[in-house]
Short mmCIF file of C-alpha atoms in Angstrom, two decimals:
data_model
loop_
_atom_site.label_atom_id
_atom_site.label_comp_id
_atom_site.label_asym_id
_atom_site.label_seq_id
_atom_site.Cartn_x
_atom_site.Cartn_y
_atom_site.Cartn_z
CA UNK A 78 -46.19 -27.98 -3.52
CA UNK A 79 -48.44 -25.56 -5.47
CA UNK A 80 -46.69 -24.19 -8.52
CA UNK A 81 -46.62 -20.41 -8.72
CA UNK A 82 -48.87 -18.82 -11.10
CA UNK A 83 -47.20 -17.93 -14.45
CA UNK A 84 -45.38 -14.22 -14.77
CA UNK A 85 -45.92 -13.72 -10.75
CA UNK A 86 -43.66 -12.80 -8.65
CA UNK A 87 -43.18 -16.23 -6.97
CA UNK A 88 -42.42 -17.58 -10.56
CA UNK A 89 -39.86 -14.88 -11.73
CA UNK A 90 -37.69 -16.01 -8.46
CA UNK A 91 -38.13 -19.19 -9.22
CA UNK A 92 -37.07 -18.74 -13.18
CA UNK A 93 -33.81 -16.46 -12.02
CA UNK A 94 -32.96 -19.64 -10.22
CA UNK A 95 -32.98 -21.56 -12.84
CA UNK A 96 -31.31 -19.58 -15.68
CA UNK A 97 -28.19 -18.71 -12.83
CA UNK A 98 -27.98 -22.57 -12.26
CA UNK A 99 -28.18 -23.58 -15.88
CA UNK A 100 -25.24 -25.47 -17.01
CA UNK A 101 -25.53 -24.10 -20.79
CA UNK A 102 -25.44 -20.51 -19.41
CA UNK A 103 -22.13 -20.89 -17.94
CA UNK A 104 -20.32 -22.49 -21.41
CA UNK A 105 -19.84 -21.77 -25.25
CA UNK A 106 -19.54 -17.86 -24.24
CA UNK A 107 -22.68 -17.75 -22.97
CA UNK A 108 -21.26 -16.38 -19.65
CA UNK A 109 -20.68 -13.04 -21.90
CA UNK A 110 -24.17 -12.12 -22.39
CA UNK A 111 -24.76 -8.76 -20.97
CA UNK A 112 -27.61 -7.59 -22.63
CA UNK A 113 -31.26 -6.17 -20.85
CA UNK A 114 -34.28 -7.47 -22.76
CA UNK A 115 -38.23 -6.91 -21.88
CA UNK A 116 -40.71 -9.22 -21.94
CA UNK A 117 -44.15 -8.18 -22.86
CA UNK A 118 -46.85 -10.57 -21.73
CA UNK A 119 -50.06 -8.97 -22.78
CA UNK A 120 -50.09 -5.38 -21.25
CA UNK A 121 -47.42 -6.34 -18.51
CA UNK A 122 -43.74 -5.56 -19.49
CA UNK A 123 -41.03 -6.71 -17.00
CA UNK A 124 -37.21 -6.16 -17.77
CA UNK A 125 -34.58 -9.14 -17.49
CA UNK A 126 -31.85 -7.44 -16.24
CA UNK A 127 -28.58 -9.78 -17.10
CA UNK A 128 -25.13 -9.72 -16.42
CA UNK A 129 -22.20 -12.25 -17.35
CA UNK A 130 -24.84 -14.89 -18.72
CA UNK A 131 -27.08 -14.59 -15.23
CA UNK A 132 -29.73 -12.51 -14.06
CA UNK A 133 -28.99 -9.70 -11.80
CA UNK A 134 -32.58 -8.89 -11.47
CA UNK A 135 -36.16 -8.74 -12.71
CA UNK A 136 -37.73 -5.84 -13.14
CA UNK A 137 -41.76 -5.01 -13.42
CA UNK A 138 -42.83 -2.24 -14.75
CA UNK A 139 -39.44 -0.17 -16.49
CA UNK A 140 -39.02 3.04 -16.37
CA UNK A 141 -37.18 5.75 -18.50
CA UNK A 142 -34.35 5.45 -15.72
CA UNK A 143 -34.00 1.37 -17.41
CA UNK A 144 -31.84 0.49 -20.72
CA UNK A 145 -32.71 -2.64 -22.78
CA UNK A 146 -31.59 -4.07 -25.92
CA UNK A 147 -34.37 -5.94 -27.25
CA UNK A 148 -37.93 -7.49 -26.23
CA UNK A 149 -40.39 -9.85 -26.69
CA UNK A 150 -43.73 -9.00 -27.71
CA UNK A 151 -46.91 -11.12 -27.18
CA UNK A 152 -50.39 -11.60 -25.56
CA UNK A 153 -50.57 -13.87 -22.66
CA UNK A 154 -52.20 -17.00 -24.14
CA UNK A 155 -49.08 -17.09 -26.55
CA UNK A 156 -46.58 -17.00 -23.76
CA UNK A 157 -48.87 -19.40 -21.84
CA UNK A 158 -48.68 -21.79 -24.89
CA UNK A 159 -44.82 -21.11 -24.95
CA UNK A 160 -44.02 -22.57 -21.84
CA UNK A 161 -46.14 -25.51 -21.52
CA UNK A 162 -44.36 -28.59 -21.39
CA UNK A 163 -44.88 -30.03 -24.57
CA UNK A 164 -45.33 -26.96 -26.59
CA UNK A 165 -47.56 -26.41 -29.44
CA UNK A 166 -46.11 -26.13 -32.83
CA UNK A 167 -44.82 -22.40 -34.12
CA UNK A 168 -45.06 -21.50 -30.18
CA UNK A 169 -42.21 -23.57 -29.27
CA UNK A 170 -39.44 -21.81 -29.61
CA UNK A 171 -38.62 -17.76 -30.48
CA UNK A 172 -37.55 -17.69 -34.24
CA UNK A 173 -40.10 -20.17 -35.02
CA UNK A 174 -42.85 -17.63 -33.09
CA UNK A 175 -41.35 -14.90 -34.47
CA UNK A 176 -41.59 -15.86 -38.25
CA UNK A 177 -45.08 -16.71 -38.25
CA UNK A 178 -45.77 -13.38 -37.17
CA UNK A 179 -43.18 -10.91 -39.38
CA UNK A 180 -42.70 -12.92 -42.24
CA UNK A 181 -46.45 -15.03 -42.15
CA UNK A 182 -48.50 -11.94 -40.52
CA UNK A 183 -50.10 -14.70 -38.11
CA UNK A 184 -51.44 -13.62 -34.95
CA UNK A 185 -50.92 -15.47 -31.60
CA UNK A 186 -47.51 -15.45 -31.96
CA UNK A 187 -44.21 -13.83 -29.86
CA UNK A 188 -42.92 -11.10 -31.83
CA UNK A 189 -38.95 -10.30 -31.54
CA UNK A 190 -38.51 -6.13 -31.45
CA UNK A 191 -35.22 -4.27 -30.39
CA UNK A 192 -31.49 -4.08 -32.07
CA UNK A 193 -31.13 -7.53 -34.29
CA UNK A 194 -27.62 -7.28 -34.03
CA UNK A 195 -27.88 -7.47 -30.46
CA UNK A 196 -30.15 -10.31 -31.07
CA UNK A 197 -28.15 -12.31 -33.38
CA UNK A 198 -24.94 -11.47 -31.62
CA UNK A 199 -26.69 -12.88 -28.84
CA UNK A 200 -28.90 -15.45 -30.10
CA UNK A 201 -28.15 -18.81 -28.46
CA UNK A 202 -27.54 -17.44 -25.21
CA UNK A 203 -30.83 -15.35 -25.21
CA UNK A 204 -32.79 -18.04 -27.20
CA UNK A 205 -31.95 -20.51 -24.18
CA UNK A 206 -33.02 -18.24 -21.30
CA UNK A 207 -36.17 -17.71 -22.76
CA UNK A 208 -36.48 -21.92 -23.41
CA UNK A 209 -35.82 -22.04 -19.47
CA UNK A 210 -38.78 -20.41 -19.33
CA UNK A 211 -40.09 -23.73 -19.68
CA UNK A 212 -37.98 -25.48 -17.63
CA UNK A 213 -38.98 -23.48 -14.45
CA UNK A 214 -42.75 -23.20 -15.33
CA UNK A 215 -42.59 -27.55 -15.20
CA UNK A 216 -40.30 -27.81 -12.60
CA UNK A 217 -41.66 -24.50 -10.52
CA UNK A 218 -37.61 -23.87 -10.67
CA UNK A 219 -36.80 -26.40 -7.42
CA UNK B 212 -31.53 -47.98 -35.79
CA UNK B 213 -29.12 -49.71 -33.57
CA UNK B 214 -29.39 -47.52 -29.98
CA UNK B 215 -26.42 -48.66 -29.04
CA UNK B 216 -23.14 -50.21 -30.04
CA UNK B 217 -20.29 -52.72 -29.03
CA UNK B 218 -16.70 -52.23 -29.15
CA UNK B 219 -15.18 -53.07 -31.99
CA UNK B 220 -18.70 -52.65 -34.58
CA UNK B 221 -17.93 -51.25 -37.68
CA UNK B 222 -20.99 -49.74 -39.61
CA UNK B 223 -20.96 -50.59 -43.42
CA UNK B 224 -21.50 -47.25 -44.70
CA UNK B 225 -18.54 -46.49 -47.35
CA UNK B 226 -17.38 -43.17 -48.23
CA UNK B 227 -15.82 -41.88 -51.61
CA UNK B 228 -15.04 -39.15 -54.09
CA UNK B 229 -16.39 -38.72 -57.15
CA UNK B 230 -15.48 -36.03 -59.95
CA UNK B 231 -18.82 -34.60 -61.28
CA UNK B 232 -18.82 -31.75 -63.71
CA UNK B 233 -20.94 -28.72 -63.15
CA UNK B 234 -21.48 -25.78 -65.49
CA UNK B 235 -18.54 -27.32 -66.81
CA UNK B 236 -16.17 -27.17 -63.99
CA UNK B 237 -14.74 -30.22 -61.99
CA UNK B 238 -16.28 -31.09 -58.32
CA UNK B 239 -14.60 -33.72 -56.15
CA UNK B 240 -17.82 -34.88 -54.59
CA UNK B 241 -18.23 -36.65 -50.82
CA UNK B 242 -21.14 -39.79 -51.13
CA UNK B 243 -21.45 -42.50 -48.59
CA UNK B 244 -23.47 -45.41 -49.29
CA UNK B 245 -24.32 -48.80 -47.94
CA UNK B 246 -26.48 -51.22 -49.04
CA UNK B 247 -26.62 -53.95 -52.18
CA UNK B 248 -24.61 -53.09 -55.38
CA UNK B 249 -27.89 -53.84 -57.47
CA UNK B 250 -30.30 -52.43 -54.71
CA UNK B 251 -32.85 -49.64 -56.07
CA UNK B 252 -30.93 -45.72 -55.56
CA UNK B 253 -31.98 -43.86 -53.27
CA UNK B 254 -29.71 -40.65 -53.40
CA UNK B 255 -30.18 -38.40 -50.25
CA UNK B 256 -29.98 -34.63 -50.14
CA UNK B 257 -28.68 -32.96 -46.37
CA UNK B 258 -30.55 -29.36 -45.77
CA UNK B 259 -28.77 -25.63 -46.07
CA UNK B 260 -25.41 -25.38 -44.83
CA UNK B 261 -25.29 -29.18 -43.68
CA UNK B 262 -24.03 -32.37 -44.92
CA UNK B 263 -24.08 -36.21 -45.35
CA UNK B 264 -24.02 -37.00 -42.08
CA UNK B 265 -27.39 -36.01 -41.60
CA UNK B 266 -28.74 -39.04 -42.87
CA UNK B 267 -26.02 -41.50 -40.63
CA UNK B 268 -28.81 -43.08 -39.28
CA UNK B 269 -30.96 -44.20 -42.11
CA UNK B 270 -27.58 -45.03 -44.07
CA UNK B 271 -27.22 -47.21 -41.16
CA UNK B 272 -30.85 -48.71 -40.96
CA UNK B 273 -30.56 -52.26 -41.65
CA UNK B 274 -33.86 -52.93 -42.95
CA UNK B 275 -33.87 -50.29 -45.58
CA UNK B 276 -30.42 -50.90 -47.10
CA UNK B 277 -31.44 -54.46 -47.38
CA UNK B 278 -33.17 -53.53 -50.32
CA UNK B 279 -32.49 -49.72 -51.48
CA UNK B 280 -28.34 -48.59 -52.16
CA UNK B 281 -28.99 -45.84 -50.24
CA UNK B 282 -26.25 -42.81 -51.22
CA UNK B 283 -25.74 -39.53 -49.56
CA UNK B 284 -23.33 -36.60 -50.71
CA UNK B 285 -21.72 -33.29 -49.65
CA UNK B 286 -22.70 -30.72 -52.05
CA UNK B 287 -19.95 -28.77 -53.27
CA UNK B 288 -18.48 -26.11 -50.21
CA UNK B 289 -19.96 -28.41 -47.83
CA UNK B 290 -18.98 -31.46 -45.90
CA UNK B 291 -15.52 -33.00 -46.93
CA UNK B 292 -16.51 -31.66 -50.80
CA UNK B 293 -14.10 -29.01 -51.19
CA UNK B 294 -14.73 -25.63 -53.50
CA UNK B 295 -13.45 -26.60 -57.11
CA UNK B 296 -9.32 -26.57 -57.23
CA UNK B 297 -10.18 -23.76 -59.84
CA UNK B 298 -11.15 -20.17 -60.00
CA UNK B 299 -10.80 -17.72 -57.33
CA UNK B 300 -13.56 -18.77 -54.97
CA UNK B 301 -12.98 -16.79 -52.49
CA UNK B 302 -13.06 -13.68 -54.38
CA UNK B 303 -17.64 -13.53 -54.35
CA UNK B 304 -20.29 -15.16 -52.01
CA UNK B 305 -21.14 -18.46 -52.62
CA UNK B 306 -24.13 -18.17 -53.94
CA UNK B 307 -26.79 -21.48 -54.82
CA UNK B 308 -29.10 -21.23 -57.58
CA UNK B 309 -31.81 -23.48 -58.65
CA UNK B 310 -30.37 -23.66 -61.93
CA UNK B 311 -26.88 -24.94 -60.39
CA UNK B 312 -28.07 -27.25 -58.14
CA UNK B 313 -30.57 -29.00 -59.82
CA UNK B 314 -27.72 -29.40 -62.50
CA UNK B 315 -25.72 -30.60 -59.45
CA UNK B 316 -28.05 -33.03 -58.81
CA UNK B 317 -28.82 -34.90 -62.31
CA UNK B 318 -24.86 -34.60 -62.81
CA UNK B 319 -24.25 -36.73 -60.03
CA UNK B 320 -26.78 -39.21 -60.24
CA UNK B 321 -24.94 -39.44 -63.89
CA UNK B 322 -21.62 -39.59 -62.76
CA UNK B 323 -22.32 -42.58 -60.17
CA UNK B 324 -24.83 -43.97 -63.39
CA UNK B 325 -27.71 -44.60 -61.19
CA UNK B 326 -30.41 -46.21 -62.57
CA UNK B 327 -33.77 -44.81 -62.01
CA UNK B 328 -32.92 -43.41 -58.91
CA UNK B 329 -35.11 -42.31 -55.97
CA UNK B 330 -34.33 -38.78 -55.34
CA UNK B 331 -35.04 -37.69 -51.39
CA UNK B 332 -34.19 -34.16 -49.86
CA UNK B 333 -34.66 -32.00 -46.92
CA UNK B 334 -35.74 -28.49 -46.71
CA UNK B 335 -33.68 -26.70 -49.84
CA UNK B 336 -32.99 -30.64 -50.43
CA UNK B 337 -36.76 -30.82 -50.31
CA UNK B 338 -37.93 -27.80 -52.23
CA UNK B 339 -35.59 -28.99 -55.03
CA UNK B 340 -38.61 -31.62 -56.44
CA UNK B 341 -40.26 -28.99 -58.00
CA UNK B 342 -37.29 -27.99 -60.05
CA UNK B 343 -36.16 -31.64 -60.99
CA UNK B 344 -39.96 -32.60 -61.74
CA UNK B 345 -40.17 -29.33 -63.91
CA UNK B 346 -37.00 -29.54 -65.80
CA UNK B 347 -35.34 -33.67 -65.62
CA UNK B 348 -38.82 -35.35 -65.01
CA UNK B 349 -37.50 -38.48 -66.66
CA UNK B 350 -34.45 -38.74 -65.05
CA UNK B 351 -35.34 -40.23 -61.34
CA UNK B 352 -37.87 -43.07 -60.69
CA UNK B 353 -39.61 -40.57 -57.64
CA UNK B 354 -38.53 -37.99 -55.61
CA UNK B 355 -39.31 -37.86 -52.35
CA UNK B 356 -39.34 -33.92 -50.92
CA UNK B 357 -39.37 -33.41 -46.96
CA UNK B 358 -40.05 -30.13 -45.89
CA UNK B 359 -41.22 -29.02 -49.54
CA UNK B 360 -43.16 -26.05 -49.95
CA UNK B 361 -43.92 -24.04 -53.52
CA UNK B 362 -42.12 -20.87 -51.73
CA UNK B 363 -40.14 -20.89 -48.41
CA UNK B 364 -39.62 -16.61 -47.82
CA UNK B 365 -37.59 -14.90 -45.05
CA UNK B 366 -34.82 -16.89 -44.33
CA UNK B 367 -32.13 -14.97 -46.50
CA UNK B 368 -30.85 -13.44 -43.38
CA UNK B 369 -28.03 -11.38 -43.40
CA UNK B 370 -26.81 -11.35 -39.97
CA UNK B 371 -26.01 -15.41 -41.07
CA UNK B 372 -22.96 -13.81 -42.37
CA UNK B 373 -21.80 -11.33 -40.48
CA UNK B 374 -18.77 -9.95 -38.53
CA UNK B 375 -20.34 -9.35 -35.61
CA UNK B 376 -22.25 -12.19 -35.03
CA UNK B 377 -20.48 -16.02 -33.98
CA UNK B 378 -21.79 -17.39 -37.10
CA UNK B 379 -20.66 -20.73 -36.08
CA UNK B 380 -23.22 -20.72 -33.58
CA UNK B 381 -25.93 -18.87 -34.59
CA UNK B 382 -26.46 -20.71 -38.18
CA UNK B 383 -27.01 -23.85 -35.79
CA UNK B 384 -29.13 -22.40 -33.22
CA UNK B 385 -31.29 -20.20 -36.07
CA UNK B 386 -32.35 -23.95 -36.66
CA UNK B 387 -32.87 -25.03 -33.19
CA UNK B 388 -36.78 -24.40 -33.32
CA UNK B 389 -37.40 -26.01 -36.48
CA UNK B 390 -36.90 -29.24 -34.54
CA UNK B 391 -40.15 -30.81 -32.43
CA UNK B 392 -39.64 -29.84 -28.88
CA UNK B 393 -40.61 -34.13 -28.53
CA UNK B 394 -37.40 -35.13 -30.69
CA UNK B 395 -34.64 -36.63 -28.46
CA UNK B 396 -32.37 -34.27 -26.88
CA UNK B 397 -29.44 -35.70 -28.02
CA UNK B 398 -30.08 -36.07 -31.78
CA UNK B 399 -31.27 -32.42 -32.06
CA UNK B 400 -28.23 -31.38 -30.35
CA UNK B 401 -25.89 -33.65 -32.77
CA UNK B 402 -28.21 -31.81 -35.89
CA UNK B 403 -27.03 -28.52 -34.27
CA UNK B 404 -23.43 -29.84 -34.03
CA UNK B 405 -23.32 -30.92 -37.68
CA UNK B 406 -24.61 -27.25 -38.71
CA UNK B 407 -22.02 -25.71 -36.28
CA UNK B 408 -19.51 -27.25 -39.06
CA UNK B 409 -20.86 -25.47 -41.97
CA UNK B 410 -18.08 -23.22 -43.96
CA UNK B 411 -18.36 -19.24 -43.42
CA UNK B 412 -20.91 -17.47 -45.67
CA UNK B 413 -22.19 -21.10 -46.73
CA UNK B 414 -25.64 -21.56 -44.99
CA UNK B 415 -26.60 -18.07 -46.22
CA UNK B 416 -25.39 -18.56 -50.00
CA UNK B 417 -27.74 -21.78 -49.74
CA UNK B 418 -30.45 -19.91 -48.41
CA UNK B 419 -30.79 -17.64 -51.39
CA UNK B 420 -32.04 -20.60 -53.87
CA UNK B 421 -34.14 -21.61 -50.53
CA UNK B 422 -35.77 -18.43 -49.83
CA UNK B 423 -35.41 -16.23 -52.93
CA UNK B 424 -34.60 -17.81 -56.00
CA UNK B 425 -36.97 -20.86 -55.20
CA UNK B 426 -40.64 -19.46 -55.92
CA UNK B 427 -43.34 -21.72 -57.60
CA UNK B 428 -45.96 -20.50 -56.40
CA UNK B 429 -47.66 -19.19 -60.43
CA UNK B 430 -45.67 -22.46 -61.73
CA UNK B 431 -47.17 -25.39 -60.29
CA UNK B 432 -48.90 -26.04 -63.54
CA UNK B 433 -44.90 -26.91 -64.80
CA UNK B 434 -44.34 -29.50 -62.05
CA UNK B 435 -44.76 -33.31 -63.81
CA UNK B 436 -45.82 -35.26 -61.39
CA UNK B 437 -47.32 -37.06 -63.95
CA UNK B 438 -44.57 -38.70 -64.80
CA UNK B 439 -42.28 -38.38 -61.63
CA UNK B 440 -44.21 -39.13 -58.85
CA UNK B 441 -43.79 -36.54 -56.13
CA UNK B 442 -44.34 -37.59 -52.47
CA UNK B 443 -44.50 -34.04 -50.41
CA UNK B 444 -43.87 -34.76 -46.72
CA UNK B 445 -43.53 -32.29 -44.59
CA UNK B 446 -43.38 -32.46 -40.19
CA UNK B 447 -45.80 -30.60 -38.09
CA UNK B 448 -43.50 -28.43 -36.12
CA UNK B 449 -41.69 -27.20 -39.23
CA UNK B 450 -42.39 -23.48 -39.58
CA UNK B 451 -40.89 -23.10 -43.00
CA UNK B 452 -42.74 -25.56 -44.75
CA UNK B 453 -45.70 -26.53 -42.82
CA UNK B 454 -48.30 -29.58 -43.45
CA UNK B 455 -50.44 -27.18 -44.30
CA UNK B 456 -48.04 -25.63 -47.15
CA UNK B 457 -47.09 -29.48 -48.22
CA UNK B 458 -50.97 -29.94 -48.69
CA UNK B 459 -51.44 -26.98 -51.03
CA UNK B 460 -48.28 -27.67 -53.03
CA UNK B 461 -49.53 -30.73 -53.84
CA UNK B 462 -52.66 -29.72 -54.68
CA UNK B 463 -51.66 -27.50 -57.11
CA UNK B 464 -49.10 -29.67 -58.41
CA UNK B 465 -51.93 -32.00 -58.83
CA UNK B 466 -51.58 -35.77 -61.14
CA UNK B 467 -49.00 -37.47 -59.74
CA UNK B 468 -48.37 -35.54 -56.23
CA UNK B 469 -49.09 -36.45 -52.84
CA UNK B 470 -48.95 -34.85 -49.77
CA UNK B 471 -48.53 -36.63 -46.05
CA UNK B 472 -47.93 -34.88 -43.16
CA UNK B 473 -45.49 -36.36 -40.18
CA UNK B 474 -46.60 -35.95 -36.93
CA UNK B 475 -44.34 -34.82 -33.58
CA UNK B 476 -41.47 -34.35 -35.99
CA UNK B 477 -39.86 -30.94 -37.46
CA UNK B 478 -37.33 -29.92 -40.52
CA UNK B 479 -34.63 -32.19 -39.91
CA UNK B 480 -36.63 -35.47 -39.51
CA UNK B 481 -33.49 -37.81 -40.85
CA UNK B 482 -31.14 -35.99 -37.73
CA UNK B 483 -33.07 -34.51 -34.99
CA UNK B 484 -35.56 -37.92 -34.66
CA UNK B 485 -33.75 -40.93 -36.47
CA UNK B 486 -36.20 -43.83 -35.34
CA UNK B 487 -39.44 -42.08 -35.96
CA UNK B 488 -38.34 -40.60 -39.46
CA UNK B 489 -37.03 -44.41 -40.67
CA UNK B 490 -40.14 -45.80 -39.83
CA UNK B 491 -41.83 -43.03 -41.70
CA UNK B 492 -40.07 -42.99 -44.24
CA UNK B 493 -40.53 -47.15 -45.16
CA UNK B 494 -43.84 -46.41 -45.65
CA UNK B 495 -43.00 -43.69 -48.09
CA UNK B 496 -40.55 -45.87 -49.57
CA UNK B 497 -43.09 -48.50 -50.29
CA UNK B 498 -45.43 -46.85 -51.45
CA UNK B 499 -42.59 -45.74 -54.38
CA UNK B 500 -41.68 -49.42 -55.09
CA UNK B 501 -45.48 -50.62 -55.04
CA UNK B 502 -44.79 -52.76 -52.10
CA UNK B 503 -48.33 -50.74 -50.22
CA UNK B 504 -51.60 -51.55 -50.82
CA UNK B 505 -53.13 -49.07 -48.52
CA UNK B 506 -53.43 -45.39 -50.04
CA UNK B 507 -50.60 -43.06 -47.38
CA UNK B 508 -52.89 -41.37 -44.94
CA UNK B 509 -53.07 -37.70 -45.07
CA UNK B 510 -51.20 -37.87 -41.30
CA UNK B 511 -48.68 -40.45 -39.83
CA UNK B 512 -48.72 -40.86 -36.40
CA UNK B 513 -46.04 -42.60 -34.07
CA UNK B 514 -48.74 -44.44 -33.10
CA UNK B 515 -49.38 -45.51 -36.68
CA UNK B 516 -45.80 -46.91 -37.60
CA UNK B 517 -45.31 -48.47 -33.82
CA UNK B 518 -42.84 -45.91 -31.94
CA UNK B 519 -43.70 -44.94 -28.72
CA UNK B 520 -41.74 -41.67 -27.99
CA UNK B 521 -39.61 -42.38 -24.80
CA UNK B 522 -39.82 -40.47 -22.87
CA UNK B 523 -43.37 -39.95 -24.15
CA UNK B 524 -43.27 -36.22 -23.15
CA UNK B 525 -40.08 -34.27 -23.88
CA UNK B 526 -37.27 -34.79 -21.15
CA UNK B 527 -37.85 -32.35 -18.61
CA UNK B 528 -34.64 -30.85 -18.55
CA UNK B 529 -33.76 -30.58 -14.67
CA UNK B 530 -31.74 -27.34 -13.87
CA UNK B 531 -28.03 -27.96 -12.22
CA UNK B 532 -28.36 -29.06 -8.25
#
């Protein structure tokens, strides 16, 4: 089977199947995350619309009519390098990305943007959807 | 590293309490040790918020505590080392300073009367050198800093104590990318555990001396290397501290200082990948005790001290069925 391009449509079906299936998204209180976040791979921007620790649905493109919490800022090549199975260093994981941009002023990192409170009240659960990222890019989510 | 165990093994590693004054007040202090009586000290530091049992598995490495004692505490607040039985505590933040826990350090090794001991930390554990080779360079044989840097900003973070945030999870999982994505599952998920123990308000207090009150970046000049060797070792995935930082420390530290980089390994080497960092670390370890010829590369590789990662890409974690 041909793996579905990164961030297309095929692949954003196939990572919703894996987050709702995780184990870890169902334990620890994870099943209490209810908050929207964006993604922003390069100059696309599609909302992750979750409820109860799954995700309802994936959005391209929000409006005005959407609400989000917080996002996740980066060009393509970053993400790209994100989700690869063994992943480079400071691209592996969000904080890690994160701090080598807004504390180190690198570039080619993820940047976090939105409420931090939301974030931090958040954190695991959020942190491990976007890991699963991974998980569905090297197992195309089957 | 034994892998596995039978029923019925019991692991040498011995734990006690020891009363160690600091800024003249009374500590009950946590160490575990194993190995000889009259082996050479090696006294072991765990990161921010953590504890001994980081370093379970080298304490339990047979090879190494044939010949080093090797000892590893609870700083006060942390671990099974409770706040002092005096003063009202929990009337301020805990709060570390460099003064206070270098003090905490060279007390210690006092009250156990080590003899030239080899001093080895991790992250504030690591960052710690420069203050013990600046102030009590005569007091340890070597010390050994993993995940050192001259200045380690950004990580004084308040929402690491705060009401709305499970702070039992989040001071873990805050860590969870300092680990390489290659360490074993398991092990980086026992490192999280073991920070998910960590008393409220602790991991930030530590963070202060690790990301504010730690800066050495005009003061290299005052590290003696000279006459405490310094071994700087710092793992390629760890953001804090990077290789790269480790390198220029030394540098600037210059006589005395050396810099080696770990490959496939992150912050917590000792927890998240036990085999790799015990062979790493015997190299280190000789090169301390003179026992190594060779001059210690710039990089170590797996490859270079004989572990094959297994499985040799990260575990491709399979979503539920």
């Amino acid at each position: 089977m041909n793996e579905p391009e990164f961030a297309s449509h095929e692949w954003w079906e196939a990572y919703k199947e894996t987050v709702n299936s995780d184990p870890e998204m169902a334990v620890r209180g994870h099943d209490r995350f209810d908050e929207n976040f964006y993604l922003d791979i390069g100059d696309e921007r599609v909302l992750i619309e979750v409820e109860g620790g799954r995700i309802e649905s994936i959005v391209p493109n929000p409006t005005l009519n959407h609400q989000w919490s917080f996002g996740v800022e980066g060009d393509r090549e970053a993400w790209e390098e994100f989700v690869r199975e063994t992943p480079p260093a400071f691209n592996h994981e969000i904080i890690a990305s994160h701090y080598r941009s807004a504390v180190r002023n690198e570039d080619g990192h993820l940047r976090l943007t939105g409420d931090n409170e939301k974030i931090f009240g958040n954190l695991r659960a959020f942190q491990r959807t976007l890991d699963l990222m991974r998980v569905a890019h090297n197992d195309g989510g089957s | 590293m034994s892998a596995t165990h039978q029923h019925g093994d019991v692991e040498p590693i011995e734990g006690k309490y020891v009363h160690v004054e600091i800024e003249g007040v009374d500590h009950r202090i946590y160490v575990e040790e194993n190995g000889p009586a009259d082996g050479v000290p090696l006294l072991c530091q765990h990161t921010a918020g953590n504890n001994c049992q980081e370093w379970r598995h080298l304490l339990a490495d047979e090879e190494l505590t044939d010949r080093f004692r090797i000892i590893a505490h609870d700083l006060p607040y942390h671990g099974k080392s409770v706040p002092p039985t005096t003063g009202e505590w929990w009337t301020e933040d805990y709060t570390m300073t460099a003064k206070r826990f270098a003090e905490t350090l060279v007390s210690l090794a006092d009250a156990l009367e080590l003899e030239d001991p080899i001093y080895m930390g991790s992250s504030m554990g690591g960052n710690i050198c420069l203050e013990l080779a600046d102030w009590y360079p005569d007091r340890f044989r070597a010390l050994i800093g993993l995940e050192c840097g001259a200045h380690s900003p950004g990580f004084y973070i308040d929402w690491l104590d705060h009401p709305q945030v499970n702070t039992t999870e989040v001071n873990a999982y805050a860590c969870w990318g300092l680990m390489a994505p290659q360490s074993p599952e398991q092990a980086r998920r026992e490192t999280m555990y073991l920070y998910e123990q960590g008393a409220n308000g602790v991991f930030k207090g530590d963070l202060y001396y690790y990301s504010v009150d730690h800066d050495y970046r005009d003061k290299l000049d005052q590290v003696n290397a000279a006459e405490c060797p310094l071994y700087v070792v710092n793992g390629e995935y760890d953001y804090l501290t990077t290789p790269e930082d480790g390198r220029q420390t030394a540098e600037g530290i210059g006589e005395g200082a050396v810099a080696v980089e770990m490959a496939e390994i992150g912050h917590f080497p000792m927890s998240e990948h036990p085999e790799l960092f015990n062979a790493y670390i015997a190299e280190i370890l000789a090169d301390v005790t003179g026992d190594r010829e060779e001059t210690l590369p710039e990089v170590m590789t797996p490859e270079d001290v004989g572990i094959e990662l297994h499985p040799p890409a990260p575990a491709r974690e399979k979503p539920a069925d």
